[in-house]
Tab-separated table of C-alpha atoms and ligand atoms in Angstrom:
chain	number	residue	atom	x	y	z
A	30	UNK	CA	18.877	-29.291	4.983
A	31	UNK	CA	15.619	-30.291	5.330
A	32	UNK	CA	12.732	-28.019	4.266
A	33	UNK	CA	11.307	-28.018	7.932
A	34	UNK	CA	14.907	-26.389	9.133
A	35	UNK	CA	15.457	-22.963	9.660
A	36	UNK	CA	18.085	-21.794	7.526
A	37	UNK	CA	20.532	-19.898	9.751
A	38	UNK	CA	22.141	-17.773	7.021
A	39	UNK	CA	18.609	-16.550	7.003
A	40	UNK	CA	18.720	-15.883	10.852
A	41	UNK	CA	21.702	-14.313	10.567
A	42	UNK	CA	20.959	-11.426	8.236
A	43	UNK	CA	17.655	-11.139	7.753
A	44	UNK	CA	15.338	-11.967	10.945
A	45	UNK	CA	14.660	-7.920	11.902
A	46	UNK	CA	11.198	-7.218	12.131
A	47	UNK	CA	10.633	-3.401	12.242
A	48	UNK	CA	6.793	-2.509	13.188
A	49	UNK	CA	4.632	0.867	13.691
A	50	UNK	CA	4.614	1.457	17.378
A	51	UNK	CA	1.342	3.628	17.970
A	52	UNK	CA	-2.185	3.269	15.850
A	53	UNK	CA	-4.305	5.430	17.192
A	54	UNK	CA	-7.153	5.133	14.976
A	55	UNK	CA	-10.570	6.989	16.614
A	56	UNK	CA	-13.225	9.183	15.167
A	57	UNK	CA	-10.971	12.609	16.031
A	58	UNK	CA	-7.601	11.210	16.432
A	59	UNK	CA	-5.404	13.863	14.774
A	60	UNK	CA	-6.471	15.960	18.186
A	61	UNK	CA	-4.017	13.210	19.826
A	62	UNK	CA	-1.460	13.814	17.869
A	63	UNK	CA	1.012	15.957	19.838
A	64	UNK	CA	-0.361	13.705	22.980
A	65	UNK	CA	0.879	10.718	21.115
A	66	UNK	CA	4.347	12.013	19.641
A	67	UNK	CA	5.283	12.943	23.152
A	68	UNK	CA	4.670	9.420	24.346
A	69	UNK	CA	6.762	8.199	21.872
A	70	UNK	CA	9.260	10.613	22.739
A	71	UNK	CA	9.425	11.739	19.197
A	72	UNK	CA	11.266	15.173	20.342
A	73	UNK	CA	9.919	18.683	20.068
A	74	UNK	CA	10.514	20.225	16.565
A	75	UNK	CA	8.253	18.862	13.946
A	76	UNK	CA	7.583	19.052	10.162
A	77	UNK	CA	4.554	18.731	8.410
A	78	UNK	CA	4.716	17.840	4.478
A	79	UNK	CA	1.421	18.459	2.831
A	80	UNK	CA	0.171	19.532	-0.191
A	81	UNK	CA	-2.601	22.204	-1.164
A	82	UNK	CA	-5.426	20.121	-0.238
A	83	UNK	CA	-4.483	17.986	2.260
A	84	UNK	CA	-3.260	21.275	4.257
A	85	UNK	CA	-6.684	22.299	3.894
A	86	UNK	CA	-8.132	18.476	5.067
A	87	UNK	CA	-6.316	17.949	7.924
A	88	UNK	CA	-2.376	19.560	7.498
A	89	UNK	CA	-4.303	23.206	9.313
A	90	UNK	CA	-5.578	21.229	12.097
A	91	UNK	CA	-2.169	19.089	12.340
A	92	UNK	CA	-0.028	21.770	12.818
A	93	UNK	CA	-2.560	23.523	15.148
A	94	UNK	CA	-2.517	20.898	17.488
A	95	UNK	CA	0.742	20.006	17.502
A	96	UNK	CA	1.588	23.775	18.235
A	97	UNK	CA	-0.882	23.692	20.892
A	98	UNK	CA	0.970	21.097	22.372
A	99	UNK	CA	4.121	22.566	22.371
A	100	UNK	CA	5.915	21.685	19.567
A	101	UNK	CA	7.939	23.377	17.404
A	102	UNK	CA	6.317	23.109	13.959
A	103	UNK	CA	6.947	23.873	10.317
A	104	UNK	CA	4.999	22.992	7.790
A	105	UNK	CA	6.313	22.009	3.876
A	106	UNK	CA	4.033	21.651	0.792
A	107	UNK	CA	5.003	19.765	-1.692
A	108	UNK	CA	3.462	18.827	-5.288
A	109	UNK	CA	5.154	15.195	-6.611
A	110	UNK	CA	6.521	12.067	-5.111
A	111	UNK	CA	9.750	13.220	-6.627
A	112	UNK	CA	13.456	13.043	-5.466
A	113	UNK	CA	13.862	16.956	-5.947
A	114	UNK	CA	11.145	17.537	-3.562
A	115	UNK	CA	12.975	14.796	-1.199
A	116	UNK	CA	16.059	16.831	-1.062
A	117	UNK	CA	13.604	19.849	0.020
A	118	UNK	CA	12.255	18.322	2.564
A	119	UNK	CA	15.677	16.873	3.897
A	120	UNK	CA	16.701	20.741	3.658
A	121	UNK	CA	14.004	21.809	5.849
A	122	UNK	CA	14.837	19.361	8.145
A	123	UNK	CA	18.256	20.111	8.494
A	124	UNK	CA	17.291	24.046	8.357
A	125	UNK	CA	14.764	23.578	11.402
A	126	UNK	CA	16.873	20.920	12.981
A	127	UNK	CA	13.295	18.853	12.857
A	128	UNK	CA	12.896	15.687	15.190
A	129	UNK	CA	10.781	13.892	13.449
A	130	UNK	CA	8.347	14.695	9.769
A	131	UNK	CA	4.764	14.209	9.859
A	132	UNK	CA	3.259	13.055	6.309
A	133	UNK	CA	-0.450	14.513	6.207
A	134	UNK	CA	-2.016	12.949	2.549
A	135	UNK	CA	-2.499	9.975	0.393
A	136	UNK	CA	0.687	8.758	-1.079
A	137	UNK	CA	2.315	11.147	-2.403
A	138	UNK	CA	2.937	13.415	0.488
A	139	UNK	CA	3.556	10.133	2.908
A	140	UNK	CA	5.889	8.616	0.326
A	141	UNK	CA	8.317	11.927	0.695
A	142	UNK	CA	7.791	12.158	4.440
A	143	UNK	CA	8.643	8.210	4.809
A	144	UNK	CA	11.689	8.069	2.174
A	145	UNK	CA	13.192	11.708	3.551
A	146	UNK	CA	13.070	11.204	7.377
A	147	UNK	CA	13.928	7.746	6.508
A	148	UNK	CA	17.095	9.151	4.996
A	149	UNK	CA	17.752	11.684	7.568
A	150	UNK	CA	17.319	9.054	10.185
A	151	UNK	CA	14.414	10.654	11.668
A	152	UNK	CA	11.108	9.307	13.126
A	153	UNK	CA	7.875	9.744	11.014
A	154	UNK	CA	4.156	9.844	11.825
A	155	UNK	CA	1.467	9.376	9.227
A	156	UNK	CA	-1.336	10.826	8.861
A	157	UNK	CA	-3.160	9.571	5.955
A	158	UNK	CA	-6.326	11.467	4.236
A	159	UNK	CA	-7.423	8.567	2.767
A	160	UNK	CA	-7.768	4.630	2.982
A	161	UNK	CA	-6.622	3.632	-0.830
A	162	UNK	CA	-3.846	1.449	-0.386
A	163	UNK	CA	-1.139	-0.073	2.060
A	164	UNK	CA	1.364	2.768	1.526
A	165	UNK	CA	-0.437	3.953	5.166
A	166	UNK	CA	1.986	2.176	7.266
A	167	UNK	CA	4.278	0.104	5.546
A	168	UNK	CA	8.462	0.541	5.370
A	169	UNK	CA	8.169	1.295	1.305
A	170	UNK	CA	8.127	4.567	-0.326
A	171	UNK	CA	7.291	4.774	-3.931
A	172	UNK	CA	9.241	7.708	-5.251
A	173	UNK	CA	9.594	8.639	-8.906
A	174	UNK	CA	13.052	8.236	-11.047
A	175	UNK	CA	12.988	9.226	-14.452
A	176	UNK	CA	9.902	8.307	-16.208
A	177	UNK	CA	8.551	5.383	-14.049
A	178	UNK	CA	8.162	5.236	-10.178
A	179	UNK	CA	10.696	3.133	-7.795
A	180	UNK	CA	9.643	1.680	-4.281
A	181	UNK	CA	12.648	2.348	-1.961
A	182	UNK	CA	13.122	0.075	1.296
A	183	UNK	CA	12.439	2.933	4.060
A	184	UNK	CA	11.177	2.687	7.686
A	185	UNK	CA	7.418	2.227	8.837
A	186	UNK	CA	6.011	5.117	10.431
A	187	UNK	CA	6.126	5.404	14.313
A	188	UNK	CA	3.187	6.627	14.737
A	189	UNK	CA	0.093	6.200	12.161
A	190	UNK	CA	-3.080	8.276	13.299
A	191	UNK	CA	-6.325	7.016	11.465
A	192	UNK	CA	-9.063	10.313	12.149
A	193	UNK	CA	-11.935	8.390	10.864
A	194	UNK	CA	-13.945	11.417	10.414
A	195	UNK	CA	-10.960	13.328	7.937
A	196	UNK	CA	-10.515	9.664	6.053
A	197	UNK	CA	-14.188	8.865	5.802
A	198	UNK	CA	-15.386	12.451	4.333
A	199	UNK	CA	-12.425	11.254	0.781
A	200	UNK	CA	-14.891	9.987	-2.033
A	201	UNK	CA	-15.892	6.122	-1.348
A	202	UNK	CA	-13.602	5.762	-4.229
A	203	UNK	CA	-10.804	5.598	-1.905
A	204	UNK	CA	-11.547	3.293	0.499
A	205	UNK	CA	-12.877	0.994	-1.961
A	206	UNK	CA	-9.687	1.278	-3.727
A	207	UNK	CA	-7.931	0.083	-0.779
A	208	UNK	CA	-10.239	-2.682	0.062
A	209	UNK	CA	-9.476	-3.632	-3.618
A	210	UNK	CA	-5.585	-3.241	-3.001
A	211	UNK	CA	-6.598	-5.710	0.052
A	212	UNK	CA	-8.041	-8.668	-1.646
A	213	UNK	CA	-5.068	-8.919	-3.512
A	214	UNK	CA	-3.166	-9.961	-0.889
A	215	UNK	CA	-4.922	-13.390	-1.691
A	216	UNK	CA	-2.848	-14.051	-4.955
A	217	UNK	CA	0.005	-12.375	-3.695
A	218	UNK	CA	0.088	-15.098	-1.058
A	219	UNK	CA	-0.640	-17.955	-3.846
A	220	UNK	CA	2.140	-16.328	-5.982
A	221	UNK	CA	4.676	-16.612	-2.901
A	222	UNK	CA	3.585	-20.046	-1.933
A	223	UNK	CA	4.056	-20.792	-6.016
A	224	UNK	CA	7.269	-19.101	-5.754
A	225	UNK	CA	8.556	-21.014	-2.828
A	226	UNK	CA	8.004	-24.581	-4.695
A	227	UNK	CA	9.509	-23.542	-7.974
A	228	UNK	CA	12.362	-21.258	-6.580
A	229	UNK	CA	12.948	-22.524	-2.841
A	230	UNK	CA	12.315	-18.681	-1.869
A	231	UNK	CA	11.494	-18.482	1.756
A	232	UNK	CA	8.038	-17.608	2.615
A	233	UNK	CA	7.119	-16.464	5.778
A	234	UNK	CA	4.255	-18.175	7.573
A	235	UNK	CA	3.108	-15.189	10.082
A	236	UNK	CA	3.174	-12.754	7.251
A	237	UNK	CA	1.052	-15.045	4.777
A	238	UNK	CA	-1.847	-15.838	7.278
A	239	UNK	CA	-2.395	-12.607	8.355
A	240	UNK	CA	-1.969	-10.537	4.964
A	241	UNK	CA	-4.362	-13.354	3.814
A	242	UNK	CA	-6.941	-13.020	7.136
A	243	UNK	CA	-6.823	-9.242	6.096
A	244	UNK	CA	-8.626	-10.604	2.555
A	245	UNK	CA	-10.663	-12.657	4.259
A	246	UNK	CA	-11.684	-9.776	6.910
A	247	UNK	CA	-12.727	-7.450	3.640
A	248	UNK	CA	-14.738	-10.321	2.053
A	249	UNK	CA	-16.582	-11.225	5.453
A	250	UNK	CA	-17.400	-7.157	5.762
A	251	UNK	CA	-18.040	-6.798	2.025
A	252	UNK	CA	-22.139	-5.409	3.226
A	253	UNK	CA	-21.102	-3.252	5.881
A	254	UNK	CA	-18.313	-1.943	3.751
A	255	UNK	CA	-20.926	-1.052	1.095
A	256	UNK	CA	-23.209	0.673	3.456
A	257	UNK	CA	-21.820	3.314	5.207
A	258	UNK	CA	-18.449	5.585	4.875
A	259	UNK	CA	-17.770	5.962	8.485
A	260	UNK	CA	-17.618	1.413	8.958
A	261	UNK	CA	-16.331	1.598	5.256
A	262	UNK	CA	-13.340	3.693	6.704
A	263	UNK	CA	-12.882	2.134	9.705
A	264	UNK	CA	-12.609	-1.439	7.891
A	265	UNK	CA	-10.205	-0.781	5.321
A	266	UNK	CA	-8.029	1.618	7.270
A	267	UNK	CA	-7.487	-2.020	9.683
A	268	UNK	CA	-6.972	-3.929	7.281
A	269	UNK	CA	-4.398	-1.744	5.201
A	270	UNK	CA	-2.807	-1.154	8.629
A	271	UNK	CA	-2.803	-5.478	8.957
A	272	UNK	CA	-1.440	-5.653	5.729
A	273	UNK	CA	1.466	-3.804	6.246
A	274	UNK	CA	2.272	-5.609	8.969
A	275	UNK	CA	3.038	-8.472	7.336
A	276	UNK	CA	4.735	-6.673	4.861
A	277	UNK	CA	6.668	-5.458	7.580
A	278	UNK	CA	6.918	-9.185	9.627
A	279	UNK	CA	8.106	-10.016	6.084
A	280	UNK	CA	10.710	-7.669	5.093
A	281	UNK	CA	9.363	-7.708	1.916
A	282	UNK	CA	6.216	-6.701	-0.160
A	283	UNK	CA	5.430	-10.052	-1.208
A	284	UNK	CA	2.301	-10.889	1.156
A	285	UNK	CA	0.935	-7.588	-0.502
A	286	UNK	CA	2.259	-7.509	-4.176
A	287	UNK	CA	2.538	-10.434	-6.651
A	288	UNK	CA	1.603	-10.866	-10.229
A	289	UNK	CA	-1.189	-8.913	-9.851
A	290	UNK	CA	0.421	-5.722	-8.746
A	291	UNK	CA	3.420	-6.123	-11.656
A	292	UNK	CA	-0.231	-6.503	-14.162
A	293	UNK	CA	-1.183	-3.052	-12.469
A	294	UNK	CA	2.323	-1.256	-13.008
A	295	UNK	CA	1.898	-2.219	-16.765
A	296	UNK	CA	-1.654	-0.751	-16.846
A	297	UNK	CA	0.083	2.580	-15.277
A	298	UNK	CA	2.692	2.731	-18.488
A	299	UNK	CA	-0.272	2.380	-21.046
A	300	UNK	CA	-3.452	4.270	-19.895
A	301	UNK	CA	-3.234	7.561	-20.854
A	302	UNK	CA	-5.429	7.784	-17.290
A	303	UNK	CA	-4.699	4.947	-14.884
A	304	UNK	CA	-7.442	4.351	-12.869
A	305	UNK	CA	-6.538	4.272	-9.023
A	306	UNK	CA	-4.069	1.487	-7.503
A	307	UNK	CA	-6.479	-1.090	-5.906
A	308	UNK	CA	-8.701	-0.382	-8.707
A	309	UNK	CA	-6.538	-2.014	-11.234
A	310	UNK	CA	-5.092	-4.743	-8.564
A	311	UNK	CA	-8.657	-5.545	-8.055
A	312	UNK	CA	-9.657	-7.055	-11.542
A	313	UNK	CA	-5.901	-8.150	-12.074
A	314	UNK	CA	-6.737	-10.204	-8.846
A	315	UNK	CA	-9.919	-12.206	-10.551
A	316	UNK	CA	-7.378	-12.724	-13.171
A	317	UNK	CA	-4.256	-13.924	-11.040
A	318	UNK	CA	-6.750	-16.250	-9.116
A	319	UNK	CA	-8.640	-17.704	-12.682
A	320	UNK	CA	-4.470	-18.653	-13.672
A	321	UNK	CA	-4.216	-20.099	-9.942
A	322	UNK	CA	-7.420	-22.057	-10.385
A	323	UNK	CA	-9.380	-20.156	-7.355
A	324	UNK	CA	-12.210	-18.667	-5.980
A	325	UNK	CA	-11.648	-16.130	-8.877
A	326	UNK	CA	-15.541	-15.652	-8.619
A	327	UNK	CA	-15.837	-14.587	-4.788
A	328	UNK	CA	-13.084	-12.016	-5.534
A	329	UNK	CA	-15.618	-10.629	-8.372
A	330	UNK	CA	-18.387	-11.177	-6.230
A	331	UNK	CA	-17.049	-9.261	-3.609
A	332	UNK	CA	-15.636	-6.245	-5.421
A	333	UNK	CA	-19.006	-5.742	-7.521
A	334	UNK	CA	-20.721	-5.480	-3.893
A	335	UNK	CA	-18.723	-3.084	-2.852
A	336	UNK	CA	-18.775	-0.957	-5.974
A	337	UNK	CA	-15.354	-1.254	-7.054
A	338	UNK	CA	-14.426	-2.244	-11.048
A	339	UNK	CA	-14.442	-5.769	-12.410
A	340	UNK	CA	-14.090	-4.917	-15.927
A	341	UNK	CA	-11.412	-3.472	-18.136
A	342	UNK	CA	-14.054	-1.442	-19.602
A	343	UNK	CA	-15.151	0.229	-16.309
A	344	UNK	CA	-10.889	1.360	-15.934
A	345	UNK	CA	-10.488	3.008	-19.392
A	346	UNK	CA	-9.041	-0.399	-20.353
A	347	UNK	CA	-10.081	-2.798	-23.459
A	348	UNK	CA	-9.078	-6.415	-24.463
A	349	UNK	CA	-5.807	-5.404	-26.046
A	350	UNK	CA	-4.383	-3.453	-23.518
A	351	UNK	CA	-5.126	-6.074	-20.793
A	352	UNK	CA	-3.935	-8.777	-23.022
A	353	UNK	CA	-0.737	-6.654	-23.361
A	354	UNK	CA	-0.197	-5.845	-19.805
A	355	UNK	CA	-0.890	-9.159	-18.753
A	356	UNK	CA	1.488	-10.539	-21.065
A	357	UNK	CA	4.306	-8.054	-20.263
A	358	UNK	CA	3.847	-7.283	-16.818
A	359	UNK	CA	6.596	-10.316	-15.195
A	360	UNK	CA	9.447	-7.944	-17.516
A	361	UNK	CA	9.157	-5.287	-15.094
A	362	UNK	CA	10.662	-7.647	-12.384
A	363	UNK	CA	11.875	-11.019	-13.348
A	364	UNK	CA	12.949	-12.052	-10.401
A	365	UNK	CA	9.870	-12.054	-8.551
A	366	UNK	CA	8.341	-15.364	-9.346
A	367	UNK	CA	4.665	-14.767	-10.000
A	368	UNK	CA	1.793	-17.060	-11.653
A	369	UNK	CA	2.594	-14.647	-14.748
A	370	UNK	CA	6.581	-16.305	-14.845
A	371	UNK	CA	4.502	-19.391	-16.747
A	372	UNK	CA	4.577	-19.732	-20.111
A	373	UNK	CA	1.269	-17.542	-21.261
A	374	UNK	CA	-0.074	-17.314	-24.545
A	375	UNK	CA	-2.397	-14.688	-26.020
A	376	UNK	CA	-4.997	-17.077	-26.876
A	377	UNK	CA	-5.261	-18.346	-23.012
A	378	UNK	CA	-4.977	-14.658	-21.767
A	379	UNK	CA	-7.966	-13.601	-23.695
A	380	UNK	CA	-9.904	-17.044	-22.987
A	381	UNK	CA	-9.192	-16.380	-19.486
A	382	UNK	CA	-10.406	-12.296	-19.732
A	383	UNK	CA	-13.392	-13.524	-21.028
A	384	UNK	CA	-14.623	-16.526	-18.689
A	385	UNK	CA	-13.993	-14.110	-15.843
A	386	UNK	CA	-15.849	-11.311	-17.458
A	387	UNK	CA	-13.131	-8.602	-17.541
A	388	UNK	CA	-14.088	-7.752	-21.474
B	416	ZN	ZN1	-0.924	-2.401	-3.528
């Protein structure tokens, strides 16, 4: 076959592309909310997982207006991204005989909304509190085993309402997280295009450029997203939306997730306090793209303007540990080919730490 061919073994089990169908993403949009899930004909008993705060942030209001508008609605806190708390949820569901869940959080309470409607074959709108990372609106749930977390396949949310106002009052933290967990796409992409000459493993084109454009978008907007919460929001909440689109497009995480993010699961197994997600994918990135031979300094560049981390010092990190997550990281999933499947040493890991300033 020649490498321009389609494959049709490809075509015939794996071409399903499975998207969000509403984004309604305005200054007040959770007061469209019951509006919306009746255009999608998402059915007229509804459950909302929370937990304590994000009841208080938005879940109140949620459940207000979707009771306004008619809908039958009960509302579930939770605590952990956990499988017992799963099986709750799938309990209430089946108690209630719910239509459709509503996740109201960051990823924790949209993780167990996603993976337990997704299991009950139900329809799920998000409704994120903050912008920190792709989790928003992509098919993948990150649910915790014993000891470490697993990302289960799942479905992307129906509906995804992005109330600026709500997402932009989270600490800039957040959404500079995300923007961080953004600009990774850029080595995830490399990583896939590296993995697709060494391994033959198909890559698709669509889902490269745009989880790539949605990079590009952050580094173009690096000022505004600097300046002020409400563009800041507004920014990143597109682009992590983008992104999960070609996740989705994909059928796979790879656009969004390559050496970098395995470097970042280390880091979770040996800080006592991880920092947050696109945090620690951020100054992985600079790292992935110094081992690619890239722009390694625009990534930098960009993060510092927007005030996220670009040392190991600034995440509760130090040479060692960096040196030993960098050098471990490929164990936790061998078969994902990344820039980090190469033969590293310690010596080049630590040259390469310190000529792009991360210690
Ligand atoms: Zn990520």
């Amino acid at each position: 076959m020649s490498p321009e061919s389609l494959d049709i073994d490809r075509l015939e089990t794996k071409s399903v592309i499975e998207l969000p169908r509403l984004i309604d993403l305005k200054l007040h949009a959770i007061e469209n909310i019951a509006e919306d899930s009746k255009k999608l004909l998402m059915g007229d008993v509804a459950v909302v997982i929370v937990d304590d705060i994000t009841y208080k942030l938005a879940g109140k209001r949620t459940e207000q207006v979707l009771t306004d508008g008619g809908i039958e609605t009960h509302v579930l806190s939770i605590k952990k991204a956990t499988m017992d708390e799963v099986n709750r949820a799938i309990d209430l569901y089946k108690d209630v005989k719910a239509d459709f869940s509503v996740g109201v959080g960051g990823g924790t309470v949209i993780d167990v909304s996603k993976y337990s409607s997704f299991l009950q074959n139900m329809l799920f709108a998000s409704v994120p509190t903050a912008a920190s990372h792709d989790g928003i609106s992509s098919a993948r749930a990150s649910i915790k085993g014993e000891g470490r977390s697993h990302s289960y396949g799942a479905r992307p949310p129906m509906l995804v309402i992005g109330d600026v106002e709500t997402i932009s009052k989270a600490p800039p933290r957040f959404a500079i997280s995300g923007a961080g967990d953004l600009l990774s796409n850029k080595t995830a992409v490399l990583d896939w295009e590296l993995s697709e000459r060494i391994t033959g493993e198909h890559v698709s084109d669509y889902a490269s450029l745009l989880s790539n454009a949605t990079a590009d978008a952050i580094i173009k907007r690096r000022i505004g997203i600097a300046s002020d919460a409400i563009t800041r929001t507004y920014t990143v909440f597109k682009g992590l939306v983008s992104s999960s689109m070609a996740m989705c497009i994909a059928g796979t995480s790879r656009p969004s997730s390559g050496g970098e993010h395995l470097i970042s699961h280390k880091l979770d197994t040996l800080l006592e306090k991880p920092a947050m997600h696109g945090e620690q994918v951020g100054i992985a990135a600079i790292f992935s793209m110094y081992l690619h031979r890239g722009n390694w300094r625009e990534l930098a560049e960009t993060l510092k303007i927007i005030g996220a981390p670009t040392t190991a010092e600034q995440i509760g990190a130090d040479a060692d540990i960096m040196v030993e997550a960098i050098l471990n990281a490929q164990a936790l999933r061998p078969n994902r080919y990344t820039i980090l499947s190469s033969r590293l040493t310690e010596k080049a890991v630590r040259k390469g730490l310190e000529t792009t300033g991360i210690v």
